[in-house]
Amino acid sequence: GAGVSQSPSNKVTEKGKDVELRCDPISGHTALYWYRQSLGQGLEFLIYFQGNSAPDKSGLPSDRFSAERTGGSVSTLTIQRTQQEDSAVYLCASRRGPGRRMETQYFGPGTRLLVL
Amino acid sequence: GDSVTQMEGPVTLSEEAFLTINCTYTATGYPSLFWYVQYPGEGLQLLLKATKADDKGSNKGFEATYRKETTSFHLEKGSVQVSDSAVYFCALSGGLDNAGNMLTFGGGTRLMVKP
């Protein structure tokens, strides 16, 4: 596709359930990022994938959060045992590569997660 | 660590007014600076960027100049339109503490333009 796509666009779940959020980056982009946008915390970095390197997980808020990227393309963010404070918009972004000239990140429309 | 501070909103202006949204940053090294815009119901879009000191980014009538001496990247537009109503985010990446080039965002400034 032409841009970054994310699914679902909206997700409502009950506290304690697990959820999976999907991101399809722009074709050929080797770098992929997950961010979270919430009222209290603004926009915050969660995790970063670059090619086949080990991901940078330094932004994940707890061990209930994990992500994987299969085949260097699609990524799934999983939140286990969801809590109400996990309610936020989860944004995915991709970038052509690691170099300075390829540094612009392109964002998907986000997944709005509501934990009841 | 890196940080970005931008003026809190909302900023309410009449159409054709002059816009300034202040943004200052803290980072080591030579980060790149960005303005992203989020229109109602839409995702983040890159508005403009600058990659080194004294560079000016511009797009859609918006401008911002990378000022290393004042660590600032203020967003300006000479004449705003109702369609500019959105939330604007200042961001940086590529500081020395940031090998992964993840974006560090300011808190966002909501702009409302009235006809």
PDB file of C-alpha atoms in Angstrom, chain A residues 1-55:
ATOM      1  CA  GLY A   1       0.000   0.000   0.000  1.00  0.00           C
ATOM      2  CA  ALA A   2       0.919   3.629  -0.251  1.00  0.00           C
ATOM      3  CA  GLY A   3       1.112   4.295   3.456  1.00  0.00           C
ATOM      4  CA  VAL A   4       1.356   2.680   6.846  1.00  0.00           C
ATOM      5  CA  SER A   5      -1.789   0.769   7.758  1.00  0.00           C
ATOM      6  CA  GLN A   6      -2.949  -0.381  11.158  1.00  0.00           C
ATOM      7  CA  SER A   7      -5.702  -2.655  12.342  1.00  0.00           C
ATOM      8  CA  PRO A   8      -8.083  -2.626  13.985  1.00  0.00           C
ATOM      9  CA  SER A   9      -8.852   1.073  13.936  1.00  0.00           C
ATOM     10  CA  ASN A  10     -10.743   0.743  17.208  1.00  0.00           C
ATOM     11  CA  LYS A  11     -10.643  -1.923  19.883  1.00  0.00           C
ATOM     12  CA  VAL A  12     -12.734  -2.169  23.027  1.00  0.00           C
ATOM     13  CA  THR A  13     -11.741  -4.843  25.504  1.00  0.00           C
ATOM     14  CA  GLU A  14     -12.347  -5.816  29.079  1.00  0.00           C
ATOM     15  CA  LYS A  15      -9.754  -5.430  31.762  1.00  0.00           C
ATOM     16  CA  GLY A  16      -7.582  -8.538  31.979  1.00  0.00           C
ATOM     17  CA  LYS A  17      -7.982  -9.588  28.346  1.00  0.00           C
ATOM     18  CA  ASP A  18      -5.115  -9.777  25.872  1.00  0.00           C
ATOM     19  CA  VAL A  19      -5.122  -7.670  22.694  1.00  0.00           C
ATOM     20  CA  GLU A  20      -3.102  -7.727  19.487  1.00  0.00           C
ATOM     21  CA  LEU A  21      -2.565  -4.666  17.337  1.00  0.00           C
ATOM     22  CA  ARG A  22      -1.235  -4.960  13.814  1.00  0.00           C
ATOM     23  CA  CYS A  23       0.933  -2.664  11.707  1.00  0.00           C
ATOM     24  CA  ASP A  24       1.754  -2.926   8.005  1.00  0.00           C
ATOM     25  CA  PRO A  25       4.636  -0.577   7.205  1.00  0.00           C
ATOM     26  CA  ILE A  26       5.365   1.049   3.888  1.00  0.00           C
ATOM     27  CA  SER A  27       6.817  -1.543   1.526  1.00  0.00           C
ATOM     28  CA  GLY A  28      10.608  -1.560   1.619  1.00  0.00           C
ATOM     29  CA  HIS A  29      10.904   0.362   4.869  1.00  0.00           C
ATOM     30  CA  THR A  30      13.356  -1.402   7.141  1.00  0.00           C
ATOM     31  CA  ALA A  31      12.694   0.548  10.338  1.00  0.00           C
ATOM     32  CA  LEU A  32       9.442   0.294  12.307  1.00  0.00           C
ATOM     33  CA  TYR A  33       8.392   2.080  15.495  1.00  0.00           C
ATOM     34  CA  TRP A  34       5.495   1.814  17.897  1.00  0.00           C
ATOM     35  CA  TYR A  35       4.362   4.842  19.895  1.00  0.00           C
ATOM     36  CA  ARG A  36       1.501   5.437  22.300  1.00  0.00           C
ATOM     37  CA  GLN A  37      -0.572   8.590  22.479  1.00  0.00           C
ATOM     38  CA  SER A  38      -2.487   9.066  25.701  1.00  0.00           C
ATOM     39  CA  LEU A  39      -4.055  12.020  27.458  1.00  0.00           C
ATOM     40  CA  GLY A  40      -1.807  11.907  30.455  1.00  0.00           C
ATOM     41  CA  GLN A  41       1.506  11.008  28.839  1.00  0.00           C
ATOM     42  CA  GLY A  42       1.375  12.581  25.399  1.00  0.00           C
ATOM     43  CA  LEU A  43       3.234  10.760  22.628  1.00  0.00           C
ATOM     44  CA  GLU A  44       5.738   8.232  23.903  1.00  0.00           C
ATOM     45  CA  PHE A  45       8.039   5.760  22.195  1.00  0.00           C
ATOM     46  CA  LEU A  46       7.456   2.069  22.884  1.00  0.00           C
ATOM     47  CA  ILE A  47       9.653  -0.143  20.679  1.00  0.00           C
ATOM     48  CA  TYR A  48      11.843   0.045  17.547  1.00  0.00           C
ATOM     49  CA  PHE A  49      12.756  -2.565  14.931  1.00  0.00           C
ATOM     50  CA  GLN A  50      15.560  -2.123  12.422  1.00  0.00           C
ATOM     51  CA  GLY A  51      16.017  -4.867   9.864  1.00  0.00           C
ATOM     52  CA  ASN A  52      17.057  -8.124  11.489  1.00  0.00           C
ATOM     53  CA  SER A  53      18.649  -6.491  14.522  1.00  0.00           C
ATOM     54  CA  ALA A  54      17.373  -7.089  18.030  1.00  0.00           C
ATOM     55  CA  PRO A  55      14.566  -4.610  18.767  1.00  0.00           C
TER      56      PRO A  55
END
